Coordinates of C-alpha atoms and ligand atoms in Angstrom, one line a residue:
X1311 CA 0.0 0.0 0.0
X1312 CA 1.5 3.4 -1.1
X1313 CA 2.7 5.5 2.2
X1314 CA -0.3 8.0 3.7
X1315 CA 1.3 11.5 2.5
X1316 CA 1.4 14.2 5.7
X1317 CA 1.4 17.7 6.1
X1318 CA 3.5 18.4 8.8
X1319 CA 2.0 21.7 10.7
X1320 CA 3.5 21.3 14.4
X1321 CA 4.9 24.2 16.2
X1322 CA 7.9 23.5 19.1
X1323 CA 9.8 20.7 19.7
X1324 CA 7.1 18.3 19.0
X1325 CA 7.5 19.2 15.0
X1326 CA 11.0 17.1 15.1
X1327 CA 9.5 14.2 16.9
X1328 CA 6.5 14.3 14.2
X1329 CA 8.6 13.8 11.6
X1330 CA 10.6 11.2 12.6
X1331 CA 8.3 9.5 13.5
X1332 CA 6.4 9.5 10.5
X1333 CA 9.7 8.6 8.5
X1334 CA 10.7 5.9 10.2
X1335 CA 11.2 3.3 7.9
X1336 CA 7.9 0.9 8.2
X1337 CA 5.7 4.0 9.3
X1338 CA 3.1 3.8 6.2
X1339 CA 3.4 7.5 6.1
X1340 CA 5.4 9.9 4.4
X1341 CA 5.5 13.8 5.3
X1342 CA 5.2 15.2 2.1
X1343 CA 6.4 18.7 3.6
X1344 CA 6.6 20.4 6.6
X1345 CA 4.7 23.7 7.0
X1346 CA 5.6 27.0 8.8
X1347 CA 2.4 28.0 9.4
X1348 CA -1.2 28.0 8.5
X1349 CA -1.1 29.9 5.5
X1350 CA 1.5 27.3 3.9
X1351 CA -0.6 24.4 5.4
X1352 CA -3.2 25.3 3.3
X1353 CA -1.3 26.3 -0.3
X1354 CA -0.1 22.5 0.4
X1355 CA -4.0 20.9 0.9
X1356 CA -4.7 23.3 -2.0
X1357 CA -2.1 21.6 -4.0
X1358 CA -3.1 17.9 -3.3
X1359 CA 0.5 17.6 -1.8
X1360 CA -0.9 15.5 1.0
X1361 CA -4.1 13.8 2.3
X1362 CA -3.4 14.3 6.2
X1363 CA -2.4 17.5 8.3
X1364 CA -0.9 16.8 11.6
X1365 CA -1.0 19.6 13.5
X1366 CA -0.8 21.3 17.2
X1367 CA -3.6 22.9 19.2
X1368 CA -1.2 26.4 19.1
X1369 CA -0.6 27.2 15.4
X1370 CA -1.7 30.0 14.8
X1371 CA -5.2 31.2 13.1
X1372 CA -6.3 27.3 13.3
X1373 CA -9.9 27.6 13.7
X1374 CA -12.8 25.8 12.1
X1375 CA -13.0 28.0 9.0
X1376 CA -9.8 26.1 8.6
X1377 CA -10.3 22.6 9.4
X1378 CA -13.3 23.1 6.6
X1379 CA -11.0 24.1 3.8
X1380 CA -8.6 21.3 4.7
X1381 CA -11.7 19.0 4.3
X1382 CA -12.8 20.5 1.6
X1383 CA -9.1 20.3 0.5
X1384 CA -9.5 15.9 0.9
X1385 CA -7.4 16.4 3.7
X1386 CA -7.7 14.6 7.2
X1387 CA -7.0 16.7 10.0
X1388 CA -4.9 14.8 13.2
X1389 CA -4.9 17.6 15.9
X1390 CA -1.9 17.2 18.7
X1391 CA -3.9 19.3 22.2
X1392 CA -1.8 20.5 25.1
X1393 CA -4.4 19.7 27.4
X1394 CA -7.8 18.6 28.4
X1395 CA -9.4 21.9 27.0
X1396 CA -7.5 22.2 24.1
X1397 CA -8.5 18.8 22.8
X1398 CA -12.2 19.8 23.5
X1399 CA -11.4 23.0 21.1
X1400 CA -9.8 20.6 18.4
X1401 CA -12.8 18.1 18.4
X1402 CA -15.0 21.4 18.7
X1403 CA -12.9 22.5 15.1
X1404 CA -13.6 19.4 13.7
X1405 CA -10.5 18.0 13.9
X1406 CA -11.2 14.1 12.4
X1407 CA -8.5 13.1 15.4
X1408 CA -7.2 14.4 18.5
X1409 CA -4.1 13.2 20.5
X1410 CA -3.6 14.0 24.1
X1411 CA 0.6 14.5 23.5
X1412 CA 2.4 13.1 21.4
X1413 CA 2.7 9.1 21.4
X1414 CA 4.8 7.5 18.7
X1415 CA 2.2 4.8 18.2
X1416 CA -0.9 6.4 18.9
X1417 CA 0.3 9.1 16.0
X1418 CA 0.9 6.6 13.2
X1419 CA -2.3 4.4 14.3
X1420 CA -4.5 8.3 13.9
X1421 CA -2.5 8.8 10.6
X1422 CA -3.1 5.9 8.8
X1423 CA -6.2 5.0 10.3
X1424 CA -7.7 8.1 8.9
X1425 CA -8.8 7.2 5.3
X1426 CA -8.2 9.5 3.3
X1427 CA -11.4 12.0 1.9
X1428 CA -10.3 11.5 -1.5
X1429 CA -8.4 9.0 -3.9
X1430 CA -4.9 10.6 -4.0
X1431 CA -4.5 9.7 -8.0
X1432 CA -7.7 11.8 -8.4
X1433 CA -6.1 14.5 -6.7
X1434 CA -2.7 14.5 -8.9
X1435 CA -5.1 14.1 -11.9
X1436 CA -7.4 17.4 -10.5
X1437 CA -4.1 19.1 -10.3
X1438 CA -2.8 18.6 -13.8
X1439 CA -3.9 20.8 -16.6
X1440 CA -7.0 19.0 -18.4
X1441 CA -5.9 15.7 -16.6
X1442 CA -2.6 15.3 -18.5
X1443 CA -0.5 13.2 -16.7
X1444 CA 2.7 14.2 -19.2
X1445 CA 2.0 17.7 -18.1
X1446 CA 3.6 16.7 -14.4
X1447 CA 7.1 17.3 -13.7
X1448 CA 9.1 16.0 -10.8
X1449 CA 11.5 19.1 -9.4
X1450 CA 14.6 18.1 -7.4
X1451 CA 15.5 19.5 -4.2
X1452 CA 19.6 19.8 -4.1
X1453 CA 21.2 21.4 -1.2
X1454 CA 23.0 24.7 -1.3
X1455 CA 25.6 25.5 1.5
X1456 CA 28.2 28.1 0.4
X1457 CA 28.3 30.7 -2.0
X1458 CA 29.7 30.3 -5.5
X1459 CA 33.2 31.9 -5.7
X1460 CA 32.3 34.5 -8.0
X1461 CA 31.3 37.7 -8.7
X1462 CA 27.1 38.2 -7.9
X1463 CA 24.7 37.0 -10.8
X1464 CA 22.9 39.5 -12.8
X1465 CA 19.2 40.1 -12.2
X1466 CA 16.7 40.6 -15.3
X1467 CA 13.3 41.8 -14.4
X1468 CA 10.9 41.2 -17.0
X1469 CA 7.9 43.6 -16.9
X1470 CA 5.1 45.2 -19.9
X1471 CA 1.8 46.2 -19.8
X1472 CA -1.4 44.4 -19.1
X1473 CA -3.1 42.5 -22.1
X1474 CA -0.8 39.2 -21.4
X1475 CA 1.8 40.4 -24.1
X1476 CA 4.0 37.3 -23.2
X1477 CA 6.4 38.7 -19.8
X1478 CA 5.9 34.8 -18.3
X1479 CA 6.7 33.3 -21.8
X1480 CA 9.8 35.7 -22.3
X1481 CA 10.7 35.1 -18.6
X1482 CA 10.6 31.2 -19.3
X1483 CA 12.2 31.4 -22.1
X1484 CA 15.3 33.7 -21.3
X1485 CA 15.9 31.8 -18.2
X1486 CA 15.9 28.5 -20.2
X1487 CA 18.7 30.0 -22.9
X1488 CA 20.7 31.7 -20.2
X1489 CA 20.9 27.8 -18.5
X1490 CA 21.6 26.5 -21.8
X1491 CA 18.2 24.3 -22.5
X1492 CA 17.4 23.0 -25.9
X1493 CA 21.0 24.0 -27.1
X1494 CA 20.8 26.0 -30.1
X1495 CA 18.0 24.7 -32.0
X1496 CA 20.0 24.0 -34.6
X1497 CA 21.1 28.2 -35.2
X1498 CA 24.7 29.0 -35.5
X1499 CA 25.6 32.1 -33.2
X1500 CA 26.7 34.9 -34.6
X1501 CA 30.0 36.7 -34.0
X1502 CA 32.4 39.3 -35.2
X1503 CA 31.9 39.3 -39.3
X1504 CA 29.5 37.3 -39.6
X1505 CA 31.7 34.1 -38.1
X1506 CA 30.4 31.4 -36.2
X1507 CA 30.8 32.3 -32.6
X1508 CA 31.0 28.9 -30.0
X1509 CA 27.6 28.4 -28.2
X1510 CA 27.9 30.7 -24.7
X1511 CA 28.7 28.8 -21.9
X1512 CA 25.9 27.5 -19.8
X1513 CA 25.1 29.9 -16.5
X1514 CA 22.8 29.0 -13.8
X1515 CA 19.4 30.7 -14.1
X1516 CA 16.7 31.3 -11.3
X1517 CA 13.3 32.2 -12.5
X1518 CA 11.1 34.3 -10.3
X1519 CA 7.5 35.0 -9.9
X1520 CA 6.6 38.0 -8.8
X1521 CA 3.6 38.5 -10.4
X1522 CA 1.2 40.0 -7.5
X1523 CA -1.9 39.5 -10.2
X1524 CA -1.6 36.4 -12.0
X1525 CA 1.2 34.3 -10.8
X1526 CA 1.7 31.4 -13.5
X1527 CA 5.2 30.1 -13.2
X1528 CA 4.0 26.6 -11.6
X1529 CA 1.1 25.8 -13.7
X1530 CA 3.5 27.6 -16.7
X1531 CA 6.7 25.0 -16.1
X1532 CA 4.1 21.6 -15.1
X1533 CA 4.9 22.2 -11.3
X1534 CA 2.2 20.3 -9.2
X1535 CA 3.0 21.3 -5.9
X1536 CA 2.3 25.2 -6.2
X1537 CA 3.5 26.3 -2.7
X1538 CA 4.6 30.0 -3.2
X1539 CA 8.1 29.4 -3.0
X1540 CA 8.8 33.5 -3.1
X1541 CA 5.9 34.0 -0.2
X1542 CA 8.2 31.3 2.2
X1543 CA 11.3 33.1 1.2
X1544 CA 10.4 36.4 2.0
X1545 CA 8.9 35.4 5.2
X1546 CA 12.5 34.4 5.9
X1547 CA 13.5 37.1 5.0
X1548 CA 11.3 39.6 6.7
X1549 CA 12.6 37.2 9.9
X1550 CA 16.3 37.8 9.3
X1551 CA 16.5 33.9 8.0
X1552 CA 17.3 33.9 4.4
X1553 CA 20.9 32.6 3.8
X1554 CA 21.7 31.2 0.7
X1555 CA 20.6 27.7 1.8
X1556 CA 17.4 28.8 3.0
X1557 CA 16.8 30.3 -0.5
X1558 CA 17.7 27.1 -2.3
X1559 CA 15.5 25.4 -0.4
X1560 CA 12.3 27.3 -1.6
X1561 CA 13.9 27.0 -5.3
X1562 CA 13.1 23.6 -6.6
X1563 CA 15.6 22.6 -9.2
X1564 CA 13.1 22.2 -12.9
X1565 CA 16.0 21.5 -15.5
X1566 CA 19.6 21.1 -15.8
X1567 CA 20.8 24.6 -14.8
X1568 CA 17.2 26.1 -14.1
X1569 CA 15.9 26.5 -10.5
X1570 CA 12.2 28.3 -9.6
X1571 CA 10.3 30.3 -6.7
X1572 CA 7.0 29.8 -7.7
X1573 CA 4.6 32.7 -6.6
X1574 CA 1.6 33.5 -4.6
X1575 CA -1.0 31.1 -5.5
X1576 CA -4.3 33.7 -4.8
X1577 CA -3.6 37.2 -5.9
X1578 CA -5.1 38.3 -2.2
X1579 CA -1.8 37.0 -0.6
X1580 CA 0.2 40.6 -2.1
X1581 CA 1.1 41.4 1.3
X1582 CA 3.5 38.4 1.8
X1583 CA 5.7 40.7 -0.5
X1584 CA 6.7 43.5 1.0
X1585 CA 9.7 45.3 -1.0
X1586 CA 12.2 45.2 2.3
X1587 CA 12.3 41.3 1.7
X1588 CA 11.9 41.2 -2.0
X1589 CA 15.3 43.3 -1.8
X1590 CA 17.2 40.7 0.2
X1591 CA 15.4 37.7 -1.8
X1592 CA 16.6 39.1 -4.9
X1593 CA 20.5 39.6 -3.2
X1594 CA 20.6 36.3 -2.0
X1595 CA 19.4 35.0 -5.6
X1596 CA 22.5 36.7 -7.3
X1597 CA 24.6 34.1 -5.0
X1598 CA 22.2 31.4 -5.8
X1599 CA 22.3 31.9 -9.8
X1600 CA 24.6 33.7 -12.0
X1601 CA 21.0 35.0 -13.9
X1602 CA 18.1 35.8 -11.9
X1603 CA 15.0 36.6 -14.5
X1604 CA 12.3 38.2 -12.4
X1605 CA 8.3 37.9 -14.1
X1606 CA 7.1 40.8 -13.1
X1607 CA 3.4 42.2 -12.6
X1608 CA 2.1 44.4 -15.1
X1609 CA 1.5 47.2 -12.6
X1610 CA 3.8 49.6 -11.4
X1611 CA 2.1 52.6 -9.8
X1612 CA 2.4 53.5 -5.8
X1613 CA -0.8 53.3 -4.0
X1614 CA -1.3 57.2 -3.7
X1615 CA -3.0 57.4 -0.4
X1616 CA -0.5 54.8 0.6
X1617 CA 2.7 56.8 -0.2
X1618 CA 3.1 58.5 2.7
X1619 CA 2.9 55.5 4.8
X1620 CA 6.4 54.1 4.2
X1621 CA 5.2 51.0 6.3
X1622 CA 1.8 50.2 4.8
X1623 CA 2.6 47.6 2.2
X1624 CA 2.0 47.9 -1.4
X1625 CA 0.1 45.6 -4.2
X1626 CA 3.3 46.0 -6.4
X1627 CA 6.6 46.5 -3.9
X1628 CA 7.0 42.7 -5.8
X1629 CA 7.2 44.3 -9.2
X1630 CA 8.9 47.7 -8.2
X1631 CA 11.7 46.0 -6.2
X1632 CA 12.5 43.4 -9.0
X1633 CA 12.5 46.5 -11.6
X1634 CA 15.0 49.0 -8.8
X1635 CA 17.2 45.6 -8.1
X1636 CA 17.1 44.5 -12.7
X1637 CA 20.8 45.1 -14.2
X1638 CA 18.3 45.0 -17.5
X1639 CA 14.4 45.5 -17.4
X1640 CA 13.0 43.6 -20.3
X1641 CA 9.7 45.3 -21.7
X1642 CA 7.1 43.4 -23.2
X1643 CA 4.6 44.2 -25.4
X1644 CA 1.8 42.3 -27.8
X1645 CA 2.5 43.3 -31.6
X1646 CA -0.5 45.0 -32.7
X1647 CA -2.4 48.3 -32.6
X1648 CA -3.4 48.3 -29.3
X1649 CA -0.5 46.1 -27.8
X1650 CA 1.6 49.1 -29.4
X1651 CA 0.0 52.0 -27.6
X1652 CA 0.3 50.3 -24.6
X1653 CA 3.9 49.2 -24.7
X1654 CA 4.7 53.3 -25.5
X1655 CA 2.2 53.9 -22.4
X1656 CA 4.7 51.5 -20.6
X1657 CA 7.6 53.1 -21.3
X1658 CA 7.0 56.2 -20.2
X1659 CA 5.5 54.7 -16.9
X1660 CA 8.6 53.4 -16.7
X1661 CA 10.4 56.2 -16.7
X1662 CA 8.2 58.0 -13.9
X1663 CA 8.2 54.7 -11.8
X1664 CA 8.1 55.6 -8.3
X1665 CA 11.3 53.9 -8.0
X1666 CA 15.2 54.4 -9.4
X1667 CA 15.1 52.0 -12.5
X1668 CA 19.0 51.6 -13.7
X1669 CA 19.2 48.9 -15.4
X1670 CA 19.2 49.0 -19.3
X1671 CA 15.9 48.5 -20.8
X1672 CA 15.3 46.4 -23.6
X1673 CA 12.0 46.4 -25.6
X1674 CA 10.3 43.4 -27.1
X1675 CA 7.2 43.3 -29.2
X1676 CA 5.6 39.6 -29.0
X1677 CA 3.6 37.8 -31.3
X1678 CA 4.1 39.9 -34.6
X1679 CA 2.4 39.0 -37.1
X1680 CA 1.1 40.2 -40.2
X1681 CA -2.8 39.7 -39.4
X1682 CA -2.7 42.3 -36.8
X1683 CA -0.6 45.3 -38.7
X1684 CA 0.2 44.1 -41.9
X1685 CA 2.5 43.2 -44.1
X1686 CA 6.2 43.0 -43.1
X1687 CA 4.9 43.2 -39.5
X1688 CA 8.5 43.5 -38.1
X1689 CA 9.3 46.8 -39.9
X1690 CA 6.0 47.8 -39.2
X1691 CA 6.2 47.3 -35.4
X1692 CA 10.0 48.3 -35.2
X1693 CA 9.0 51.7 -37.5
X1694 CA 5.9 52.1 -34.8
X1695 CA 8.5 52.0 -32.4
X1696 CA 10.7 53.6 -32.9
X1697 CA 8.4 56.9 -34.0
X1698 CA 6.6 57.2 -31.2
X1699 CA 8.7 55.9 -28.1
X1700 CA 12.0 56.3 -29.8
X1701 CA 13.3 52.9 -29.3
X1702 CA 15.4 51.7 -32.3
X1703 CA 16.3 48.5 -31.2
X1704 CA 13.0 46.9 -30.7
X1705 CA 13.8 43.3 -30.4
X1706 CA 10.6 41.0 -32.3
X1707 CA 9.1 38.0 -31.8
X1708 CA 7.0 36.5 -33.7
X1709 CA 3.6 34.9 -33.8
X1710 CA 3.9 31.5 -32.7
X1711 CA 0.3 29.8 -31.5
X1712 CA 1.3 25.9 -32.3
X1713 CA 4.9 26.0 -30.3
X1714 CA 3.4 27.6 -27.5
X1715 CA 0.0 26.3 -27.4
X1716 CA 2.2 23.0 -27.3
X1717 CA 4.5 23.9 -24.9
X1718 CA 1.8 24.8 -22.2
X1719 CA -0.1 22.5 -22.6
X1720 CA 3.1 19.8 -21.8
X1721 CA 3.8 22.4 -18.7
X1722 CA 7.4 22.6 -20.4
X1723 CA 9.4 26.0 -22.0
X1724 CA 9.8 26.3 -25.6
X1725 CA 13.2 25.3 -25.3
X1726 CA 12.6 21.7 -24.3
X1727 CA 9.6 21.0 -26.4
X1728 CA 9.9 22.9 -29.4
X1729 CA 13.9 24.5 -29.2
X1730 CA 13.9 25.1 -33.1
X1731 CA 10.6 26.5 -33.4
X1732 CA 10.3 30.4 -34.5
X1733 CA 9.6 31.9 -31.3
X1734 CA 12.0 29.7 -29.4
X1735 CA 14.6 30.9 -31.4
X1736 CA 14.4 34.2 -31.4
X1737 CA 14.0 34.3 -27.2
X1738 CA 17.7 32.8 -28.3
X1739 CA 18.5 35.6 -29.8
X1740 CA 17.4 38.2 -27.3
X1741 CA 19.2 36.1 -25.0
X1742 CA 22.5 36.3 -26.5
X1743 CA 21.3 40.2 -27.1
X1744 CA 21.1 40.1 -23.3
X1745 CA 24.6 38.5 -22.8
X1746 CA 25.7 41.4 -23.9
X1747 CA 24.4 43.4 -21.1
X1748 CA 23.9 41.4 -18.3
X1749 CA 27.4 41.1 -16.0
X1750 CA 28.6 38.3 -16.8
X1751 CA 29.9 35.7 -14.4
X1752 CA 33.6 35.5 -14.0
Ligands
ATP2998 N1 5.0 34.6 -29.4 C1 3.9 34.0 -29.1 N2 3.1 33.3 -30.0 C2 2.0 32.7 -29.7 N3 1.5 32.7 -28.4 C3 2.2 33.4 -27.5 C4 3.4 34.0 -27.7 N4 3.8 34.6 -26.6 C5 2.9 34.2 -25.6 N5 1.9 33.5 -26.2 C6 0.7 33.0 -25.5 O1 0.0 34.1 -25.0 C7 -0.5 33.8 -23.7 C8 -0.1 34.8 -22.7 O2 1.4 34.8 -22.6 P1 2.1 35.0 -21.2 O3 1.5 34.1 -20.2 O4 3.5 34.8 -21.4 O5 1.7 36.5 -21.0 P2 1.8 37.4 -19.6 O6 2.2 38.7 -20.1 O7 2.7 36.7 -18.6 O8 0.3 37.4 -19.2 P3 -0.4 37.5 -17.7 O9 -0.9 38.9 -17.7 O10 -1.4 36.4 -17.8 O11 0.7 37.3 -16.7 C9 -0.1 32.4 -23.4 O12 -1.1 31.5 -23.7 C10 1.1 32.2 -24.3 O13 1.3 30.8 -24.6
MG2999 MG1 2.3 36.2 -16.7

């Protein structure tokens, strides 16, 4: 019989015992992750990451409100009291179990004694986009204990207007060349006169999400478990806890060379980002990875009656801190009329942001085509460009519905499932555009 998987939410000394107890080989349970608080208890029954919580009578916020959406969540809820009243208050919760302190065997017969609410495949297969079971990837976890002997990594924040113009796919995508994945889709580099230049050396990348509206990097890269990675690491953060193994430890490992920091899962958690953490999450990541690529909300406005507040947090301190922190601030915008408006919009929001934005900007229209502005829709766009925000270097992408379409759908980047298909390629090229820019690693 396949182990029971637990969600480990104990506070104290007890939390150690927990788990390992539960691990002990022979135990018939597995604890799938341990949880700081509530709040991560819940993104984990959210996710299907487990089908019992063990947790004590003093975490924080536990109340019945919460027991329900674990239920509702198919997860079993075995409640450890401190005491005769506290158990009453668990079983008053609706705790499905409650131990009076914590015996060994009394906690293994609760755990797998409780059946669990739901069939566990039926969760993975709720979880996977349309029920795709290809669409499931299996991160790894390495350890991180001293920083790389080298100079900090670069960061790149990715950022454009709202419309979807493509930041997530360009963030994906860059990360993915920078880390070397899918090689060179068969393109020859160019160098100096026109001669073939050897194929950059690999770096290591680290994709963020910082996207306080629609976070997509999990469901983007075919990540089940959809704990927001960045939320725990600024929580550490905002404690004074985030060395560079604690970062690694929130950055699952996705391919060769590319780790992640998934994002809030509900756009209501914002104020788990305050900018004072974001700023040391994003130091830390230049010792993690030599390129940090940063997908960025599409807002960038301060909260007016909030500016004078210096304490009150802010919907997009995520975006504003990636954008002040970005050696290069990648701009994204959607190839046609209206894309185009917006994108000039952009840029002069940009360069009023309530923040000091250094880095060198580099401007991308996405998905040009000649449907949406006619023919030779890459002069067009570049001409629109360059006319009306005076960017002459407009970098183009163009259209590409059956590489991408497939690509989501198998919850990889372009680079592993279509590396030589037009888009693909030329995220290579703005990549190798970037290299140019971005410090490199020594
Ligand atoms: N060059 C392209 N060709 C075809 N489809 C594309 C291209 N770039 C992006 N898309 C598709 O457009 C949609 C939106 O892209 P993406 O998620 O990258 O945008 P976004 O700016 O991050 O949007 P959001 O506001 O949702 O965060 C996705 O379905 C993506 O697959
Ligand atoms: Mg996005």
């Amino acid at each position: 019989m396949a182990a029971v998987t637990v969600l480990c939410a104990v506070r104290g000394e007890d939390e150690t015992a927990v788990v390992v107890a539960l691990g002990a080989p022979g135990s018939g349970a597995t604890v799938t992750r341990r949880c700081g608080d509530l709040a991560e208890l819940l993104a984990a029954a959210a996710a299907g990451v487990g089908t019992v919580a063990v947790v004590s009578a003093d975490l924080p916020g536990l109340d019945r409100e919460a027991v329900g959406r674990l239920h509702r969540g198919g997860v079993r809820v075995v409640a450890l009291s401190d005491g005769a009243a506290s158990a009453d208050r668990l079983r008053a919760l609706g705790a499905d179990a409650v131990l009076e302190g914590l015996d060994e065997a009394a906690l293994l017969d609760a755990v797998r004694d409780t059946a669990p609410l739901r069939d566990p495949g039926s969760v993975l297969d709720a979880g996977t986009p349309f029920g795709l079971p290809g669409a499931v990837r299996t991160p790894s976890w390495p350890d991180v204990e001293a920083a790389p002997d080298r100079a900090p990594g670069a960061v790149v924040a990715v950022w454009g207007p709202v419309g979807a113009p493509g930041r997530t796919t360009t963030a994906v995508e860059l990360a993915a060349a920078f880390a070397g994945i899918g090689g060179r889709g068969g393109r020859r580099r160019r160098g100096a006169r026109g001669r073939e230049a050897p194929a950059p050396a690999p770096a290591s990348a680290l994709l963020v999400d910082a996207d306080t509206y629609g976070s997509s990097l999990a469901a983007r890269l075919g990540l089940l478990d959809d704990a927001p990675g960045l939320a725990a690491a600024a929580r550490a953060a905002g404690q004074g806890a985030l060395d560079l193994p604690a970062l690694a430890r929130q950055c699952p490992v996705v391919a060769p060379g590319l780790r992640v920091l998934t994002g809030i899962t509900r756009a209501a958690r914002w104020p788990e980002l305050p900018a004072s953490a974001l700023e040391v999450v994003l130091e830390r990541a230049r010792e993690l990875a030599d390129v940090t690529v940063v997908d960025c909300g599409p807002v960038i406005e301060a909260d007016e009656l909030l500016m004078y507040d210096t304490h009150a947090p802010q919907r997009n301190a995520a975006t504003l801190a990636a954008l002040q922190a970005a050696d290069v601030v990648v701009v994204v915008g959607a190839a046609d009329p209206v894309g185009v408006q917006r994108l000039v919009r952009a840029l002069e929001d940009l360069r009023e942001a309530p923040v000091p934005v250094s880095g060198r900007v580099v401007v991308v229209a996405n998905r040009v085509r000649a449907s949406a502005v006619g023919a030779k829709p890459d002069v067009a766009v570049r001409d629109a460009l360059a006319r009306y925000a005076g960017v002459e270097d407009a970098h183009v992408v163009p259209d590409d519905g059956p590489a991408l379409d497939a690509a989501v759908l198998a919850g990889r980047s372009l680079a592993e499932h279509a590396p030589s298909s037009p888009a693909r390629l030329a995220f290579l090229e703005l990549a190798d555009r970037l290299r140019a820019v971005v410090p490199q690693p020594a």
